[in-house]
Coordinates of C-alpha atoms and ligand atoms in Angstrom, one line a residue:
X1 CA 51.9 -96.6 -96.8
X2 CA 51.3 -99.1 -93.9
X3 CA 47.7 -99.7 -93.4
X4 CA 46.0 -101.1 -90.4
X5 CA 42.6 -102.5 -90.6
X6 CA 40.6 -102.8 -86.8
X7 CA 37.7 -105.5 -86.9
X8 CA 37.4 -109.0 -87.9
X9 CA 34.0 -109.6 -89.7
X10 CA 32.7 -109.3 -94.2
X11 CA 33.4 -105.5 -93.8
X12 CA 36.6 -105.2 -92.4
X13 CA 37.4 -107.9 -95.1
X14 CA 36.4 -106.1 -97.7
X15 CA 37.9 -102.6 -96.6
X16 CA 41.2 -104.8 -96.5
X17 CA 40.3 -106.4 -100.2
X18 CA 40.2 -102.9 -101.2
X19 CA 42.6 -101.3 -99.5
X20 CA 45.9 -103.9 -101.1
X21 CA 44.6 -102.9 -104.3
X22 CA 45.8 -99.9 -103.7
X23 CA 48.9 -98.2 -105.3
X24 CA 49.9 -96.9 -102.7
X25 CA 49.5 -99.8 -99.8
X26 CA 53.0 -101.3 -98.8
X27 CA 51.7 -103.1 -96.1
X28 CA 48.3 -104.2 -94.8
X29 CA 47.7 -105.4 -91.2
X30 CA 44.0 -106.3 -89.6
X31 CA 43.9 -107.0 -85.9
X32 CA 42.3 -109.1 -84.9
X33 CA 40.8 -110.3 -88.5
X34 CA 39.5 -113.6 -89.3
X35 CA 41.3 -116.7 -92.1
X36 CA 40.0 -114.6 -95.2
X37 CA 41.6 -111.5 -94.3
X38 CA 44.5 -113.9 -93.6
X39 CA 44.6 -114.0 -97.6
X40 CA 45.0 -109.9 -98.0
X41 CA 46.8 -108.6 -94.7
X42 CA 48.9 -109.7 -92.0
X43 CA 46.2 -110.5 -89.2
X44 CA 47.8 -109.8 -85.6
X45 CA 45.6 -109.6 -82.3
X46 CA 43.8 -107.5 -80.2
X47 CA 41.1 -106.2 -77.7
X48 CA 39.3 -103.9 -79.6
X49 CA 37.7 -102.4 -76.3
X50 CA 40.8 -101.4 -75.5
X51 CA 42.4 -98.1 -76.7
X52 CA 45.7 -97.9 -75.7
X53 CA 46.1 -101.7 -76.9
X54 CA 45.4 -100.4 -80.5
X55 CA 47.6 -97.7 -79.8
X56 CA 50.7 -99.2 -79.0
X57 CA 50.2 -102.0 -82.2
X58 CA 49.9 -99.3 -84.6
X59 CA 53.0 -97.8 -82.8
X60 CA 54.5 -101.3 -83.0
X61 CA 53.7 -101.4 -86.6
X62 CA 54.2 -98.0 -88.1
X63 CA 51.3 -97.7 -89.0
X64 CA 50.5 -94.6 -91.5
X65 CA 46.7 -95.0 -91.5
X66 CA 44.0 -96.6 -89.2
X67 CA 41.0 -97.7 -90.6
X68 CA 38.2 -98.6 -88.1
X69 CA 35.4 -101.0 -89.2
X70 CA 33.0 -101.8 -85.9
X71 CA 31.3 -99.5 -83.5
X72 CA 32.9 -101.3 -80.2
X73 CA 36.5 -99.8 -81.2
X74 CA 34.5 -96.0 -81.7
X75 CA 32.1 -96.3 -79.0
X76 CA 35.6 -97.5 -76.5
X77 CA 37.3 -93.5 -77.7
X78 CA 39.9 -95.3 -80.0
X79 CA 39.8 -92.3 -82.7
X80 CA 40.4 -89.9 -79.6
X81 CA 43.1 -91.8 -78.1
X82 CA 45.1 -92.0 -81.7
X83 CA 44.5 -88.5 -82.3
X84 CA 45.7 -87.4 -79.3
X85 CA 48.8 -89.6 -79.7
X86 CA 48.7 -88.0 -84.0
X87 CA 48.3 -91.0 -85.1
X88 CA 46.2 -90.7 -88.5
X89 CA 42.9 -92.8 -88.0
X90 CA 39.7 -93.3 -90.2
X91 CA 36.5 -92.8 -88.0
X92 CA 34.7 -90.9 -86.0
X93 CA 35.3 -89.8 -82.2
X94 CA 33.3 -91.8 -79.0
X95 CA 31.0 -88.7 -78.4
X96 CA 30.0 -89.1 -81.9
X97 CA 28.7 -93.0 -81.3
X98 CA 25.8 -91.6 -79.3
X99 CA 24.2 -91.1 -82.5
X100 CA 24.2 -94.8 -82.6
X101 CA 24.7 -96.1 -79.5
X102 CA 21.4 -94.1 -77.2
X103 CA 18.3 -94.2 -79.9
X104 CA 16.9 -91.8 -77.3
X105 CA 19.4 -89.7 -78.1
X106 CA 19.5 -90.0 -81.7
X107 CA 15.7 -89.5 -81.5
X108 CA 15.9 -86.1 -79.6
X109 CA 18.6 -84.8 -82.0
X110 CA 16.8 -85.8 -85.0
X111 CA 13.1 -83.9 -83.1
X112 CA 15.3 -80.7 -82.5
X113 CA 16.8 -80.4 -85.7
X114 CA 13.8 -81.0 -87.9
X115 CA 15.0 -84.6 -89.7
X116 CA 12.2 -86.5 -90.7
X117 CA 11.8 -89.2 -88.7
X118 CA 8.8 -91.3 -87.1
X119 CA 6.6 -89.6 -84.6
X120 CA 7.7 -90.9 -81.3
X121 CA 8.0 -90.5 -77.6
X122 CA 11.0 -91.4 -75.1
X123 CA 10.5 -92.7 -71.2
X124 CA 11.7 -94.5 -68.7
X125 CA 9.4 -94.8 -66.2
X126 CA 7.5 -98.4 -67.2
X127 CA 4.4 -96.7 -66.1
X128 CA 4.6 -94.1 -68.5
X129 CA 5.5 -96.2 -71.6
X130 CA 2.4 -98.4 -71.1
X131 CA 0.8 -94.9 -71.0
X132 CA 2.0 -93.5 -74.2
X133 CA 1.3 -96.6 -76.1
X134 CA -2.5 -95.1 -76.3
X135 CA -1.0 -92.5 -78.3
X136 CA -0.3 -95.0 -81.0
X137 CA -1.7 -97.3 -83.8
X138 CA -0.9 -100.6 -84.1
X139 CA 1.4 -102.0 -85.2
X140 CA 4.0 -100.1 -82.9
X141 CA 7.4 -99.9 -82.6
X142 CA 9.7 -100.2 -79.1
X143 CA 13.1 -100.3 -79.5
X144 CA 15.5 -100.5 -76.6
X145 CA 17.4 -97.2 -76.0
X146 CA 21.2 -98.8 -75.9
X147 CA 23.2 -101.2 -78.2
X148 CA 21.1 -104.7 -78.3
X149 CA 22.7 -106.8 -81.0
X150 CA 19.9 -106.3 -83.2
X151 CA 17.3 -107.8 -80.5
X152 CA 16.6 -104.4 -79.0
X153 CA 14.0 -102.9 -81.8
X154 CA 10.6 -104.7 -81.8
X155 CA 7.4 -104.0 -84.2
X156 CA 4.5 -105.0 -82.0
X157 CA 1.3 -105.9 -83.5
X158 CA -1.1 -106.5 -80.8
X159 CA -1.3 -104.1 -77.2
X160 CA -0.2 -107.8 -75.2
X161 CA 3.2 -108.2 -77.7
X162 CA 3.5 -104.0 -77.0
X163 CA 3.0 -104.5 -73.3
X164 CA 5.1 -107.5 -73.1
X165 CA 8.1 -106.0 -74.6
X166 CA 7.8 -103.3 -72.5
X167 CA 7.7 -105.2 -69.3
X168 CA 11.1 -107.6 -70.8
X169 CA 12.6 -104.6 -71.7
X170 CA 12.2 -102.4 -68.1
X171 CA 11.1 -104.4 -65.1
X172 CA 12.6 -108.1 -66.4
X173 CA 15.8 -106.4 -67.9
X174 CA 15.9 -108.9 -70.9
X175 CA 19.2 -106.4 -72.5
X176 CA 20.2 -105.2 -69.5
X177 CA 20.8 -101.4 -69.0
X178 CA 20.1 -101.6 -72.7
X179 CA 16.4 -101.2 -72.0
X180 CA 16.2 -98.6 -69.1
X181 CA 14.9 -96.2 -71.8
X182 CA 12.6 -97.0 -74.6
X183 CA 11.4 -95.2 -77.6
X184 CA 8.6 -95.8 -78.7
X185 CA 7.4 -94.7 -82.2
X186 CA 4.6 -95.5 -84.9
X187 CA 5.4 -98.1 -87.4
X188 CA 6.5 -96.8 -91.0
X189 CA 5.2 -98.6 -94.0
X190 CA 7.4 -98.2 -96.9
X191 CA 11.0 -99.9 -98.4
X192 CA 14.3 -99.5 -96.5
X193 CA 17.0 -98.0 -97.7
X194 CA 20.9 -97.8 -96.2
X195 CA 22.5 -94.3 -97.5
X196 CA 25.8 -94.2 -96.1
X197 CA 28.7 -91.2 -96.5
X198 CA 31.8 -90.9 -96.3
X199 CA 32.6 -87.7 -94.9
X200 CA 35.7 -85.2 -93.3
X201 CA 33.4 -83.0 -91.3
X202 CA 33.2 -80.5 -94.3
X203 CA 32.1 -82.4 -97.4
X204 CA 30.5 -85.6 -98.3
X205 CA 31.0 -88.5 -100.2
X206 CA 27.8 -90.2 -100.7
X207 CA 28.5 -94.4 -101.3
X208 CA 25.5 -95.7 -103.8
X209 CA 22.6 -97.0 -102.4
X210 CA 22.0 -100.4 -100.7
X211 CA 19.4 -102.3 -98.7
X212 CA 20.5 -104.9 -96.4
X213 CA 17.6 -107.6 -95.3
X214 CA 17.7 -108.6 -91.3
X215 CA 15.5 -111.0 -90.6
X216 CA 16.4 -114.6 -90.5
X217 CA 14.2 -115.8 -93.1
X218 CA 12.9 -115.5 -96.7
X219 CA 9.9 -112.9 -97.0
X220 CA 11.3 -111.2 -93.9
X221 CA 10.1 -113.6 -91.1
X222 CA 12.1 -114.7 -88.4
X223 CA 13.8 -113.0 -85.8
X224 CA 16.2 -109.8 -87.1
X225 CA 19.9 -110.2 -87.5
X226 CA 23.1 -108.1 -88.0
X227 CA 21.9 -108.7 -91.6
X228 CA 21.5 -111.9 -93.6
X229 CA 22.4 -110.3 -97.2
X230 CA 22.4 -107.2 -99.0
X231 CA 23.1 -106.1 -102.4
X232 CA 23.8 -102.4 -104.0
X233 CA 21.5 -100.9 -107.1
X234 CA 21.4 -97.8 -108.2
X235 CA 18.0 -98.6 -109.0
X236 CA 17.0 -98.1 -105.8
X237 CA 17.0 -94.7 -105.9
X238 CA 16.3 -92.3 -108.2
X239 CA 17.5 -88.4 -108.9
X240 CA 14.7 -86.6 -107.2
X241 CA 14.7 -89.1 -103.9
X242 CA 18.6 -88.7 -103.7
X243 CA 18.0 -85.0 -103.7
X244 CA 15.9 -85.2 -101.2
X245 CA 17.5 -87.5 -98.7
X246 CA 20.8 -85.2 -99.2
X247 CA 18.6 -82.0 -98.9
X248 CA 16.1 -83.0 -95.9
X249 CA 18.3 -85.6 -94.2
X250 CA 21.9 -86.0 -94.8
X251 CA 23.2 -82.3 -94.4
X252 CA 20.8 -81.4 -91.5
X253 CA 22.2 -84.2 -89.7
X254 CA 26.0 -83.1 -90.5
X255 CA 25.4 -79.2 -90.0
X256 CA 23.0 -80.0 -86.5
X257 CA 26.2 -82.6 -85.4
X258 CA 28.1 -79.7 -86.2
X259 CA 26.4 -76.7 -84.9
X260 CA 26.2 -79.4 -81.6
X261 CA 30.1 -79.6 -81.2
X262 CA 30.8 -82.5 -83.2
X263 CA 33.3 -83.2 -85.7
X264 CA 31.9 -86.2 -87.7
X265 CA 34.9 -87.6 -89.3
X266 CA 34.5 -91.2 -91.0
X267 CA 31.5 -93.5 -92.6
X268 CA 27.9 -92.4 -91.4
X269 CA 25.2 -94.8 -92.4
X270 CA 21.0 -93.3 -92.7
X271 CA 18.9 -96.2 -92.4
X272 CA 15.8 -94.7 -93.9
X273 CA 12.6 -96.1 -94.4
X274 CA 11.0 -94.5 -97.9
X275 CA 7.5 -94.0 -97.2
X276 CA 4.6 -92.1 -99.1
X277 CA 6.0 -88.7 -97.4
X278 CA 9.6 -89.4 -98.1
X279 CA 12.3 -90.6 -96.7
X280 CA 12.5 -91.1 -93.0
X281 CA 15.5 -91.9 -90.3
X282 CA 15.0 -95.3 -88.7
X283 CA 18.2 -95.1 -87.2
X284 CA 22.1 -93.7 -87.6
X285 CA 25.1 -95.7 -87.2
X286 CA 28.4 -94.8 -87.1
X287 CA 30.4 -96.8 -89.4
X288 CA 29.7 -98.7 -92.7
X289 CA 27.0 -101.6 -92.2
X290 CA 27.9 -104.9 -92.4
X291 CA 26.5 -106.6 -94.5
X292 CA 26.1 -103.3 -97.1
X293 CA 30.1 -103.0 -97.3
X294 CA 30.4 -106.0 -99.1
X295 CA 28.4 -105.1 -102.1
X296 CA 29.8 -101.6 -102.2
X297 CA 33.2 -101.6 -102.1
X298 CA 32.8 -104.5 -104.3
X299 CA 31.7 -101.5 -107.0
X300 CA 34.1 -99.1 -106.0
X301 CA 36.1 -98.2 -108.9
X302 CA 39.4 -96.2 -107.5
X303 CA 41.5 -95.9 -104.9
X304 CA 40.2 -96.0 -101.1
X305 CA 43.9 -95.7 -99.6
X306 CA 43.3 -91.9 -101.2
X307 CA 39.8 -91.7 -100.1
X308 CA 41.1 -92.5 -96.6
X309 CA 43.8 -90.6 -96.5
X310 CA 41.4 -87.3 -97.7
X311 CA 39.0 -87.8 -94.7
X312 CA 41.9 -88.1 -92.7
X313 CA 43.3 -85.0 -94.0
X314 CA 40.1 -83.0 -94.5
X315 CA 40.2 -82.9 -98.4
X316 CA 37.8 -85.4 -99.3
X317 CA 36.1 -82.3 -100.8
X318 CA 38.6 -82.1 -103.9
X319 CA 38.6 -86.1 -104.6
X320 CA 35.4 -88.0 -106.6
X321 CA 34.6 -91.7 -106.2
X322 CA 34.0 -94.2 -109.4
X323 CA 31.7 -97.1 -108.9
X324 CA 30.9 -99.3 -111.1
X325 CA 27.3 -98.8 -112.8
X326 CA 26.9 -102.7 -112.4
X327 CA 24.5 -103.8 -109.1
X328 CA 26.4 -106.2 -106.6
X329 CA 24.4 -109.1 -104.4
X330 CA 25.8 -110.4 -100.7
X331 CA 24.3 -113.3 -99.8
X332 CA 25.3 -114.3 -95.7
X333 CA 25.7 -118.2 -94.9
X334 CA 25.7 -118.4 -91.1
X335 CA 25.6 -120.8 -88.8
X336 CA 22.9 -122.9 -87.1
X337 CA 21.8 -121.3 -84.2
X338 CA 22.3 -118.0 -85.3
X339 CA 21.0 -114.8 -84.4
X340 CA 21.2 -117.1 -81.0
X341 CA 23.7 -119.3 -79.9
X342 CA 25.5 -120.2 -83.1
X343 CA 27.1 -123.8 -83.3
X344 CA 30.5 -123.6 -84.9
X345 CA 33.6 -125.9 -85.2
X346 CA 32.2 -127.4 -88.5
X347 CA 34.3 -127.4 -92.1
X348 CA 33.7 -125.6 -94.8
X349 CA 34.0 -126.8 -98.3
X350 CA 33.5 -125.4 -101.8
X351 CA 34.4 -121.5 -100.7
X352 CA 37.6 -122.1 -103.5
X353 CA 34.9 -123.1 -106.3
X354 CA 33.0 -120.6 -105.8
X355 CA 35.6 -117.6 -105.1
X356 CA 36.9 -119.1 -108.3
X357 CA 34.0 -118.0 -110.5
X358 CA 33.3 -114.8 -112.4
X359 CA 32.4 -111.8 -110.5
X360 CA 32.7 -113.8 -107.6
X361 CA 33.9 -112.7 -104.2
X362 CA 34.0 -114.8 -100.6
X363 CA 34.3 -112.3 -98.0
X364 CA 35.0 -114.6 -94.7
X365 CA 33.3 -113.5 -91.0
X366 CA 33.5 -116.5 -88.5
X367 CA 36.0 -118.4 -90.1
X368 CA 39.6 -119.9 -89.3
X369 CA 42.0 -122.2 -91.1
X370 CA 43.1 -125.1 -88.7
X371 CA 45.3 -128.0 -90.4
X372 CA 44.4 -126.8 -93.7
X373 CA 40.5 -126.7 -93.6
X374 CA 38.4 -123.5 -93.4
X375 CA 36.1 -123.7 -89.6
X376 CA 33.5 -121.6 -88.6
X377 CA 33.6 -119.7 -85.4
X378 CA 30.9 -117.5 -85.4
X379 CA 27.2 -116.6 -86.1
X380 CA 27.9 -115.0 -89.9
X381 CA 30.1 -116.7 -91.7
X382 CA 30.8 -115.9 -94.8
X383 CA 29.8 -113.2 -96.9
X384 CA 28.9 -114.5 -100.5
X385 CA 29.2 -112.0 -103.4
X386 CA 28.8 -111.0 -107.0
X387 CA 28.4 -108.6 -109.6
X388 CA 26.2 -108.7 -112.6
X389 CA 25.1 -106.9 -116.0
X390 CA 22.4 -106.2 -113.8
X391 CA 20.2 -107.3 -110.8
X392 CA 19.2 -110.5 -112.0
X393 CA 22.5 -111.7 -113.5
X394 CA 24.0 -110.7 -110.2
X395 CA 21.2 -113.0 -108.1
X396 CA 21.7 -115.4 -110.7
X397 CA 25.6 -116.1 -110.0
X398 CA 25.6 -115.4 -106.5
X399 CA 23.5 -118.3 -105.9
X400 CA 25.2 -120.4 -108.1
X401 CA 28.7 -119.3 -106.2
X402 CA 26.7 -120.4 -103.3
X403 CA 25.6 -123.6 -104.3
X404 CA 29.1 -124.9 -104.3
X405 CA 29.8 -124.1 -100.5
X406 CA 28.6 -126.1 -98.0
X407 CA 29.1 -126.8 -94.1
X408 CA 26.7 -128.2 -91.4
X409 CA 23.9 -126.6 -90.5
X410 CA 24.8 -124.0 -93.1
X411 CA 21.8 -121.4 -93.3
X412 CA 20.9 -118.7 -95.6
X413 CA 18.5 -116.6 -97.1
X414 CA 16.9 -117.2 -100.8
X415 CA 15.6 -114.1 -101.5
X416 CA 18.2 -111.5 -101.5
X417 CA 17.3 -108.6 -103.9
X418 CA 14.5 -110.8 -105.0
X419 CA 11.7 -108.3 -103.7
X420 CA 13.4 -105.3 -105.7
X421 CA 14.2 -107.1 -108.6
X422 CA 10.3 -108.0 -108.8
X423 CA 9.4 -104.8 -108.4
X424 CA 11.2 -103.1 -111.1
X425 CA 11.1 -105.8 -113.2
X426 CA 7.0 -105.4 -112.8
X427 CA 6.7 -101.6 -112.6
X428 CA 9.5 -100.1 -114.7
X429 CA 11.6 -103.2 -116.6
X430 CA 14.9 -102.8 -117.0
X431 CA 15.9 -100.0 -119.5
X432 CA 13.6 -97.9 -117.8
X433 CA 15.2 -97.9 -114.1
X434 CA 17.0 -94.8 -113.6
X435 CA 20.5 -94.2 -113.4
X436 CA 22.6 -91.3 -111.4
X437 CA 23.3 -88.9 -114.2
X438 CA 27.1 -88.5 -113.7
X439 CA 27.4 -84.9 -114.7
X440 CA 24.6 -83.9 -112.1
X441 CA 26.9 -85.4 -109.0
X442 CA 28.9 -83.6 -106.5
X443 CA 31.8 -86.1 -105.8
X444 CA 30.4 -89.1 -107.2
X445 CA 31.5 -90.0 -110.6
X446 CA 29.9 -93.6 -112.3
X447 CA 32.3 -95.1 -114.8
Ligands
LIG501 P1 16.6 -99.9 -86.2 O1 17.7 -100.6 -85.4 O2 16.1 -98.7 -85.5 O3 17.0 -99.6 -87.6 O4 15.5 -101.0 -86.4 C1 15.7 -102.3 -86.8 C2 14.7 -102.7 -87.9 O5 13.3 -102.5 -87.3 C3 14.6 -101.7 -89.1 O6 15.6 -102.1 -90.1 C4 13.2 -101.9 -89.6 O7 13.0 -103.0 -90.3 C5 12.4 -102.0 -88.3 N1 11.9 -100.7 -87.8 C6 12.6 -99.8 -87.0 N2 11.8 -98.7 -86.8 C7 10.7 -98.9 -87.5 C8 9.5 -98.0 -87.8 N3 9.4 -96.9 -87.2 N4 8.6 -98.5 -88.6 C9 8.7 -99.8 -89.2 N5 9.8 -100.6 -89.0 C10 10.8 -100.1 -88.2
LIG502 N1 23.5 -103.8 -91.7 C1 23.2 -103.0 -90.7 C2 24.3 -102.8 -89.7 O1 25.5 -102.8 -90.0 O2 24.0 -102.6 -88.5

């Protein structure tokens, strides 16, 4: 099959890792992709706001299958264009991005359908927001209602820093039409959580648990991110709490999108927050997160071409996924300047060394080769990532990997799984930590 990959950041290069180690992959494109995809697929350009661009370079390619990795693609009505034209394509359709794209929206669907969620209100009249704030403790929460590049969600801690948001947000119009709406919710204490599924519309393919951290700094200071690291456990959950989030969460969502008039078709990612009640939706996107894709598919165990190829064709019901039992840790180096105004043009050394190690993967993001050296171009840059025995062994060798890679200004997070792997260490220790029971999963298998 001929395979086109649309996106050019650590996901999209992992889908295209994965996908040429498939059997069935003749071919592997990625437009525009970035000088690590380079390595696995044919990289060619394009806008990816722009449909019927897509459209006519998966004609021009023959393309069998069209894997989508970012929400811009979605939220532009690229799935919609290429099945119109019956092109076969991996994602779901620009109605369907709402559920990311308007947190207002996502809000409201979650309030009429039951989904637990945090207690919250939506306005946007300024006058009224500055209202419903006495309806809430501090700390609280105002998040922006359209897409803000992760500088749209803030968790104020004083009535000023609540009414100042508020006023950046509406009347100054720091995001733009981003901020016309607010939500405004009460702050959840708990640990996060990313559940994302794979899914045809009819049945699900849960992907094992991750967490991705997205502030800047160590201990979660800092400004937020698109994510500065994640890593996949199965430790992080356990039977009863995956139960739960399928049971109270996951299928209302699909059955009320559904019942609702849409066809979810593609990756749909739950960030949850676990509190002392349960699990609770903090948000829905549309697609697998980045950085969460890089320790995943780094444990997937069998053959995503097929995987694809079921969503596509509405049989992901009869098909199982294998992941490996061992975590995986993803460590981002980005540039100076980032989540702001990254600086970029520097070289990159080491990235060889290090992909060159056991377990080891370098998943590129801002990079490009020019006259044989490896530049960064963007805010995240690479995507640094290994597997281990367990949680530890698997911190333990992706900081070694990066220790050997190096550019200016070169910044990163130290504590990447740290928090978990504390806690479990302390509360359970290692033999203790529970593991999916294979026989009790529907399309999951662990091998
Ligand atoms: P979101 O884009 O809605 O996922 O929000 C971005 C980040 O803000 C989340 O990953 C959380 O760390 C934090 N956050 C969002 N909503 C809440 C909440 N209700 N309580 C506590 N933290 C939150
Ligand atoms: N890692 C969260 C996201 O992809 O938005």
């Amino acid at each position: 099959m001929k395979i086109l990959v649309l996106g050019s950041g650590g996901r999209e290069h992992a889908l295209s890792w994965k996908l040429r180690q498939s059997q069935l992959t003749e071919e592997i494109y990625c437009a525009p992709g970035n000088a690590g995809i380079g390595q696995e697929a044919e990289c060619l350009p394009v806008d990816l706001s722009n449909p019927s661009e897509m459209l006519d370079l998966a004609n021009r390619l023959q393309a069998d299958l069209t894997v989508v990795g970012p929400e811009a693609p979605l939220a532009a009505g690229v799935v919609d264009v290429f099945e119109k034209a019956g092109l076969a394509i991996v994602g779901p359709t620009g109605a369907a991005t709402r559920f990311e794209s308007s947190k207002v929206f996502a809000k409201q669907f979650m309030h009429r359908r039951g989904i637990p969620t945090a207690r919250f209100t939506t306005t946007e009249k300024f006058d009224e927001a500055i209202q419903a704030l006495k309806q809430f403790a501090l700390p609280v929460v105002i998040k922006a209602d359209g897409l803000a590049a992760g500088k749209g969600v803030v968790v104020a801690r004083t009535n000023e820093e609540a009414e100042q948001t508020l006023d950046n947000f509406m009347r100054r119009k720091a995001l733009g039409s981003a901020g016309d709406s607010v939500v405004i919710e009460e702050a959840l204490a708990g640990e996060e959580l990313s559940f994302i599924v794979l899914t045809d519309g009819r049945s699900i393919l849960p992907l094992p648990p991750s967490q991705d951290h997205k502030p800047l700094l160590d201990h979660d200071e800092g400004p937020n991110t698109g994510g500065m690291g994640a890593f996949s456990d199965d430790a992080l959950l356990d039977e009863g709490l995956r139960a739960e989030i399928l049971q109270r969460i996951v299928h209302p969502t699909l059955a009320g999108m559904t019942e609702e008039g849409v066809l979810f078709r593609g990756f749909l990612y739950f960030g949850l927050m676990i509190t002392h009640e349960g699990p609770k939706v903090l948000e829905y996107n549309v697609r697998l997160g980045d950085p969460e894709a890089q320790p995943i598919l780094m444990r997937l165990r069998c053959d995503l071409v097929e995987l694809f190829s079921a969503t596509h064709e509405g049989t992901l019901g009869a098909h199982e996924a294998h992941w490996s039992p061992n975590p995986a840790v993803c460590v981002v180096l980005a540039s100076q300047g980032y989540p702001g105004k990254p600086v970029v043009g520097k070289t990159i050394t080491g990235y060889d060394l290090a992909e060159n190690m056991g377990g080891v993967k370098v998943f590129h993001a801002g990079t490009v080769f020019k006259d044989h050296q490896l530049i960064t171009t963007g805010g995240r840059v690479l995507g640094v990532t290994a597997t281990g025995e367990d949680l530890a062994a698997a911190i333990q060798q992706v900081y070694a990997a990066v220790s050997k890679i190096s550019f200016e200004g070169m910044q990163y997070r130290r504590d990447i799984g740290a928090k978990a792997f504390q806690r479990h260490s302390g509360l359970l220790g290692r033999s203790s930590i529970n593991r999916v029971d294979p026989a009790a999963q529907n399309s999951q298998k662990y091998c």
